[in-house]
């Protein structure tokens, strides 16, 4: 018997209707399985999170980050009455559009894609889920299905409406931020608007669904805690340095990126609260005891951040299932500032190291030269699926978007290998 859920049929609908292969599974269990088994998710094992893959014995990649985010989101979502499979699906899929070299690759691709509307990892995620990851194809005789310009009309993984919506951090097109039109964050390209509009049927304009806010906070929690854990384990972060006035001043200047209109006093109070906890690491020497302490530090932070959000949200909305547009996740300001300070610690001591800056500079060159070489030689050099897409391109914008799609599907290693082959 199929499990009942607090979600209506519209939430469980798919762009192209398809029957259950095995009765008894919920729509969201099917969604989770599709993302978990996708090539796009596996590719994240070779994509930079903070430190590039193969540059560490214990790398944290985009894939491990997505798995950690999914574990956090599943438990937090379940505690608030969301379908746990739905939230886990959103968390697994939230970074699926990230290109090689992480945010550095994203910035470089945005420049390369200027003539076709730019590049944004979140918009690319929707594109992968709804057209680029081949799982389902729409019948050619259904005129309402107009997702792709190439034969076969791929609808990607054909996830449910609620799953796509939950995986969308920024439910607007470029320049459509509800309060900041200059924002560089957006969730859909112009030629993907048909499926986006279908996905957002009945949704308040510019407002994220509840499950998406749970996913977003789980993402913040996962990477702020684990990136600091990585930095401590690698020896890049000295806990004692976080008490020095000059270090704190520089740290709080970075933290303003994550919490605007916040002064050093509030950031200082946030860091003081964390440092006052008995589980805050005073040292790290790589011993088994220190490693255990570091894991407890991460676990304590995750519990602290999630429990605070759960309690504050329940205090506002009361008991019962919270789903779709019935609520918004409430995260206390004190907790958001603690998270912002941790993000700043990771930026200052891990991402801003000279070694990382030099590496990112080289990565930007690789992406720019790859885009130029592929565009000049296309369809030669493109994978078969993208060569076919290129042949069907209606104009130069569509042709360039095809090249960008090809590069965005590469891992760090395959981007370097293709660059060596085409550019030398």
XYZ file of C-alpha atoms in Angstrom:
424
model
C 0.000 0.000 0.000
C 1.312 3.457 -0.883
C 2.315 5.605 2.060
C 0.164 8.700 2.572
C 1.867 12.112 2.782
C 0.769 15.688 3.558
C 1.587 16.626 -0.048
C -1.101 17.075 -2.683
C -1.116 15.498 -6.166
C 0.119 18.744 -7.716
C 3.281 18.550 -5.595
C 3.875 14.957 -6.662
C 3.183 15.581 -10.369
C 5.922 15.142 -13.004
C 6.444 17.212 -16.133
C 5.896 14.077 -18.206
C 3.506 11.638 -16.481
C 4.887 8.145 -16.038
C 3.567 5.066 -14.215
C 5.191 3.544 -11.131
C 7.432 0.622 -11.997
C 7.108 -0.760 -8.492
C 3.914 0.155 -6.618
C 4.297 1.176 -3.002
C 7.020 3.779 -3.343
C 6.192 7.422 -2.820
C 6.915 10.000 -5.507
C 9.695 11.399 -3.353
C 11.342 8.026 -2.796
C 11.513 7.711 -6.572
C 12.995 11.219 -6.822
C 15.676 10.410 -4.261
C 16.643 7.207 -6.073
C 16.925 9.036 -9.402
C 19.258 11.696 -8.055
C 21.300 9.204 -6.040
C 21.920 7.029 -9.106
C 22.573 9.890 -11.527
C 25.879 10.408 -13.314
C 25.630 14.111 -12.465
C 25.791 13.354 -8.741
C 28.697 10.911 -9.152
C 30.614 13.559 -11.073
C 30.731 15.704 -7.931
C 33.248 13.219 -6.487
C 35.780 14.840 -8.808
C 34.743 18.451 -8.247
C 36.345 20.907 -5.836
C 34.663 21.753 -2.537
C 37.479 23.699 -0.826
C 40.640 21.710 -1.489
C 40.856 20.161 -4.954
C 40.379 16.385 -5.221
C 43.638 14.383 -5.258
C 45.410 17.071 -3.214
C 44.523 15.474 0.105
C 44.453 11.950 1.530
C 40.970 12.645 2.933
C 39.373 14.992 0.403
C 36.047 16.629 1.017
C 34.559 16.991 -2.457
C 31.265 18.384 -3.707
C 29.899 14.844 -3.438
C 30.868 14.291 0.191
C 29.550 17.761 1.002
C 26.241 16.920 -0.715
C 25.962 13.673 1.266
C 26.665 15.529 4.515
C 24.136 18.223 3.618
C 21.594 15.488 2.829
C 22.043 13.834 6.221
C 21.599 17.149 8.034
C 18.605 18.147 5.913
C 16.851 14.805 6.160
C 16.838 14.877 9.974
C 15.976 18.564 10.292
C 13.223 18.285 7.688
C 11.725 15.201 9.330
C 11.693 16.962 12.719
C 9.645 19.755 11.161
C 7.168 17.495 9.375
C 8.627 17.583 5.866
C 8.862 14.398 3.844
C 12.447 13.287 4.634
C 13.010 11.807 1.168
C 11.948 15.088 -0.422
C 14.374 17.166 1.652
C 17.179 14.654 1.144
C 16.595 14.773 -2.614
C 16.860 18.556 -2.579
C 20.085 18.426 -0.575
C 21.635 15.791 -2.835
C 20.720 17.850 -5.910
C 21.515 21.351 -4.653
C 25.123 21.414 -5.955
C 24.636 19.147 -8.956
C 25.194 22.045 -11.358
C 28.561 23.101 -9.974
C 31.240 23.061 -12.702
C 34.861 21.924 -12.369
C 36.945 23.900 -9.847
C 33.941 24.911 -7.740
C 33.146 28.607 -7.421
C 36.294 29.532 -9.368
C 35.002 27.552 -12.340
C 31.579 29.101 -11.882
C 32.993 32.620 -12.115
C 35.106 31.753 -15.158
C 32.180 30.117 -16.954
C 29.976 33.113 -16.210
C 32.450 35.289 -18.120
C 32.731 32.776 -20.956
C 28.930 32.541 -21.203
C 28.268 36.287 -21.219
C 26.936 36.241 -24.793
C 24.318 33.588 -23.965
C 23.117 34.954 -20.631
C 25.863 33.932 -18.213
C 26.409 30.920 -15.996
C 25.186 30.221 -12.471
C 25.634 26.898 -10.678
C 22.107 26.906 -9.268
C 20.533 27.600 -12.661
C 22.720 24.848 -14.093
C 21.370 22.463 -11.453
C 17.826 23.001 -12.721
C 19.042 22.560 -16.291
C 20.706 19.246 -15.446
C 17.697 17.938 -13.546
C 15.205 18.908 -16.252
C 17.072 18.281 -19.509
C 20.784 17.373 -19.448
C 20.803 14.216 -17.307
C 19.185 11.646 -19.640
C 16.547 9.573 -17.878
C 13.207 10.343 -19.529
C 12.153 11.727 -22.917
C 8.870 13.373 -23.751
C 6.842 12.079 -26.694
C 7.440 14.214 -29.747
C 3.720 14.624 -30.368
C 3.047 16.470 -27.096
C 3.259 20.195 -27.987
C 3.029 21.330 -24.365
C 6.377 19.735 -23.618
C 8.932 22.191 -24.972
C 12.055 21.808 -22.861
C 14.866 21.099 -25.283
C 15.886 22.246 -28.750
C 17.382 18.872 -29.736
C 15.574 15.715 -30.918
C 14.066 13.462 -28.279
C 12.916 16.260 -25.987
C 14.818 15.169 -22.905
C 13.137 16.017 -19.616
C 16.147 14.983 -17.562
C 15.341 13.028 -14.424
C 11.673 14.083 -14.657
C 11.481 14.735 -10.925
C 8.315 15.761 -9.149
C 7.310 19.405 -8.983
C 7.980 19.526 -5.232
C 11.453 18.002 -5.591
C 12.516 20.503 -8.242
C 11.112 23.367 -6.187
C 12.837 22.147 -3.027
C 16.181 21.986 -4.855
C 15.837 25.595 -6.065
C 17.580 28.099 -3.785
C 16.860 31.104 -5.956
C 13.425 30.835 -7.641
C 13.882 33.657 -10.130
C 15.736 34.431 -13.374
C 18.826 36.625 -13.645
C 18.109 40.096 -12.335
C 14.893 38.938 -10.702
C 15.970 38.877 -7.059
C 12.972 40.085 -5.017
C 14.945 42.702 -3.075
C 18.318 43.026 -4.855
C 18.145 43.206 -8.686
C 21.963 43.423 -8.827
C 22.331 40.032 -7.163
C 24.364 37.497 -9.146
C 22.345 34.614 -7.691
C 19.502 33.149 -9.720
C 17.989 29.756 -10.423
C 16.940 29.556 -14.074
C 18.245 30.472 -17.528
C 15.937 32.070 -20.061
C 15.568 28.969 -22.231
C 14.599 26.848 -19.203
C 11.686 29.078 -18.203
C 8.949 26.712 -19.462
C 9.773 23.989 -16.932
C 10.496 26.609 -14.274
C 7.022 28.110 -14.689
C 5.493 24.636 -14.503
C 7.504 23.894 -11.364
C 6.369 27.136 -9.719
C 2.668 26.680 -10.473
C 0.741 28.188 -7.557
C 3.892 29.411 -5.769
C 4.159 32.957 -4.370
C 6.496 34.907 -6.658
C 10.102 34.981 -5.453
C 9.381 32.940 -2.343
C 11.159 29.670 -1.688
C 9.190 26.666 -0.537
C 9.728 25.520 3.046
C 11.758 22.477 2.008
C 14.135 24.722 0.036
C 14.785 26.837 3.138
C 15.563 23.673 5.104
C 17.946 22.598 2.338
C 19.616 26.013 2.276
C 20.226 26.090 6.026
C 21.468 22.489 5.949
C 23.932 23.540 3.253
C 25.190 26.414 5.416
C 25.474 24.158 8.446
C 27.305 21.404 6.578
C 29.911 23.494 4.850
C 30.567 25.998 7.646
C 31.281 23.236 10.154
C 33.075 20.754 7.915
C 35.243 23.346 6.148
C 36.523 24.508 9.529
C 37.054 20.871 10.516
C 39.126 20.371 7.353
C 41.138 23.505 8.046
C 41.956 22.426 11.590
C 42.898 18.902 10.533
C 45.149 20.202 7.739
C 46.904 22.580 10.142
C 45.750 25.738 8.372
C 43.769 27.017 11.367
C 45.379 27.752 14.709
C 42.620 27.959 17.365
C 44.776 30.245 19.502
C 45.012 32.797 16.687
C 41.258 33.326 16.855
C 41.721 35.167 20.144
C 44.210 37.730 18.788
C 42.599 41.199 18.280
C 44.112 41.818 14.828
C 43.137 38.376 13.564
C 39.604 38.822 14.844
C 39.297 42.221 13.160
C 40.282 40.764 9.779
C 38.032 37.772 10.352
C 35.004 39.918 11.131
C 35.582 42.012 8.003
C 35.214 38.812 5.977
C 32.156 37.733 7.985
C 30.292 40.816 6.738
C 29.965 39.048 3.368
C 27.697 36.518 5.044
C 25.854 38.827 7.446
C 25.596 42.374 6.140
C 25.009 45.303 8.461
C 26.629 43.503 11.373
C 29.378 45.126 13.410
C 32.473 43.607 14.999
C 30.815 43.621 18.422
C 28.127 41.149 17.351
C 30.624 38.984 15.479
C 32.911 39.060 18.501
C 30.087 37.979 20.779
C 29.255 35.118 18.390
C 32.829 33.852 18.339
C 33.101 34.268 22.120
C 30.016 32.101 22.619
C 31.508 29.324 20.534
C 34.928 29.554 22.165
C 33.329 29.332 25.604
C 31.900 25.872 24.870
C 33.795 22.943 26.374
C 33.921 21.201 22.997
C 35.593 24.135 21.201
C 39.069 22.895 20.090
C 41.958 24.544 21.949
C 44.531 22.592 19.933
C 44.935 19.936 17.265
C 47.966 17.662 16.914
C 46.656 14.837 14.756
C 46.472 12.235 17.513
C 43.508 9.892 17.862
C 42.232 11.874 20.848
C 42.490 15.136 18.907
C 40.688 13.614 15.929
C 37.883 12.390 18.164
C 37.634 15.836 19.723
C 37.434 17.406 16.275
C 34.587 15.101 15.277
C 32.745 15.980 18.476
C 33.281 19.667 17.694
C 31.622 19.201 14.282
C 28.772 17.153 15.730
C 28.110 19.680 18.488
C 27.976 22.548 15.998
C 25.557 20.741 13.695
C 23.303 19.873 16.614
C 23.458 23.433 17.941
C 22.567 25.031 14.600
C 19.800 22.587 13.689
C 18.144 22.474 17.098
C 18.046 26.256 17.269
C 16.310 26.425 13.881
C 13.876 23.660 14.804
C 12.900 25.256 18.118
C 12.526 28.760 16.668
C 10.426 27.500 13.760
C 8.158 25.484 16.054
C 7.798 28.458 18.371
C 6.432 30.507 15.479
C 4.320 27.911 13.645
C 3.417 25.368 16.308
C 3.250 21.567 15.989
C 2.229 19.562 12.954
C 3.734 19.035 9.484
C 5.278 22.143 7.914
C 5.410 21.814 4.136
C 5.624 23.775 0.882
C 4.356 27.336 1.522
C 2.793 26.872 4.937
C 5.882 28.173 6.774
C 9.390 29.581 6.481
C 12.382 28.251 8.390
C 13.258 30.499 11.331
C 16.943 30.686 12.282
C 17.788 32.904 15.264
C 20.086 35.808 14.443
C 22.609 34.740 17.076
C 22.972 31.360 15.374
C 23.228 32.871 11.893
C 26.079 35.071 13.127
C 27.881 32.083 14.636
C 27.590 30.331 11.290
C 28.827 33.459 9.469
C 31.913 33.618 11.681
C 32.723 29.983 10.928
C 32.394 30.646 7.208
C 34.801 33.548 7.605
C 37.290 31.293 9.424
C 37.253 28.875 6.469
C 37.649 31.709 3.950
C 40.520 33.415 5.753
C 42.631 30.433 6.730
C 41.833 27.887 4.026
C 40.568 29.554 0.857
C 42.729 32.698 0.994
C 46.053 30.886 1.344
C 48.616 31.911 -1.302
C 48.732 28.367 -2.662
C 44.969 28.373 -3.210
C 45.015 31.822 -4.838
C 47.647 30.713 -7.366
C 45.716 27.524 -8.090
C 42.462 29.427 -8.675
C 44.214 31.782 -11.103
C 45.394 28.834 -13.174
C 41.929 27.243 -13.064
C 40.309 30.387 -14.446
C 42.723 30.305 -17.398
C 41.933 26.645 -18.053
C 38.185 27.295 -18.212
C 38.549 30.355 -20.465
C 40.877 28.568 -22.879
C 38.669 25.468 -22.935
C 35.627 27.542 -23.846
C 37.517 29.284 -26.636
C 38.960 26.047 -28.049
C 35.684 24.114 -27.967
C 33.729 26.950 -29.544
C 36.267 27.276 -32.373
C 36.326 23.550 -33.157
C 32.733 22.510 -32.370
C 31.190 20.068 -32.910
C 34.612 18.400 -32.849
C 35.711 17.925 -29.256
C 32.162 17.728 -27.919
C 30.710 14.584 -26.391
C 28.078 12.908 -28.613
C 25.104 14.270 -26.665
C 26.449 17.819 -26.884
C 27.535 17.438 -30.500
C 23.916 16.578 -31.340
C 22.701 19.520 -29.286
C 25.181 21.792 -31.086
C 23.963 20.606 -34.490
C 20.399 21.540 -33.503
C 21.341 24.972 -32.115
C 19.089 27.653 -33.565
C 21.558 30.518 -33.173
C 24.960 31.501 -31.775
C 23.570 31.865 -28.257
C 22.311 28.280 -28.262
C 25.599 27.052 -29.726
C 27.571 28.801 -26.989
C 25.249 27.441 -24.309
C 25.976 23.940 -25.613
C 29.714 24.476 -25.191
C 29.151 25.832 -21.683
C 27.009 22.789 -20.843
C 29.814 20.505 -22.026
C 32.428 22.204 -19.835
C 30.094 22.304 -16.847
C 29.737 18.514 -16.907
C 33.507 17.951 -16.529
C 35.310 17.021 -13.334
C 38.438 18.894 -12.290
C 40.632 16.117 -13.722
C 38.737 15.768 -17.012
C 38.785 19.546 -17.508
C 42.572 19.549 -17.156
C 42.895 16.533 -19.466
C 40.681 18.055 -22.163
C 42.544 21.335 -21.862
C 45.862 19.536 -22.345
C 44.459 17.787 -25.434
C 42.917 20.840 -27.089
C 45.188 23.652 -25.926
C 48.391 21.964 -24.797
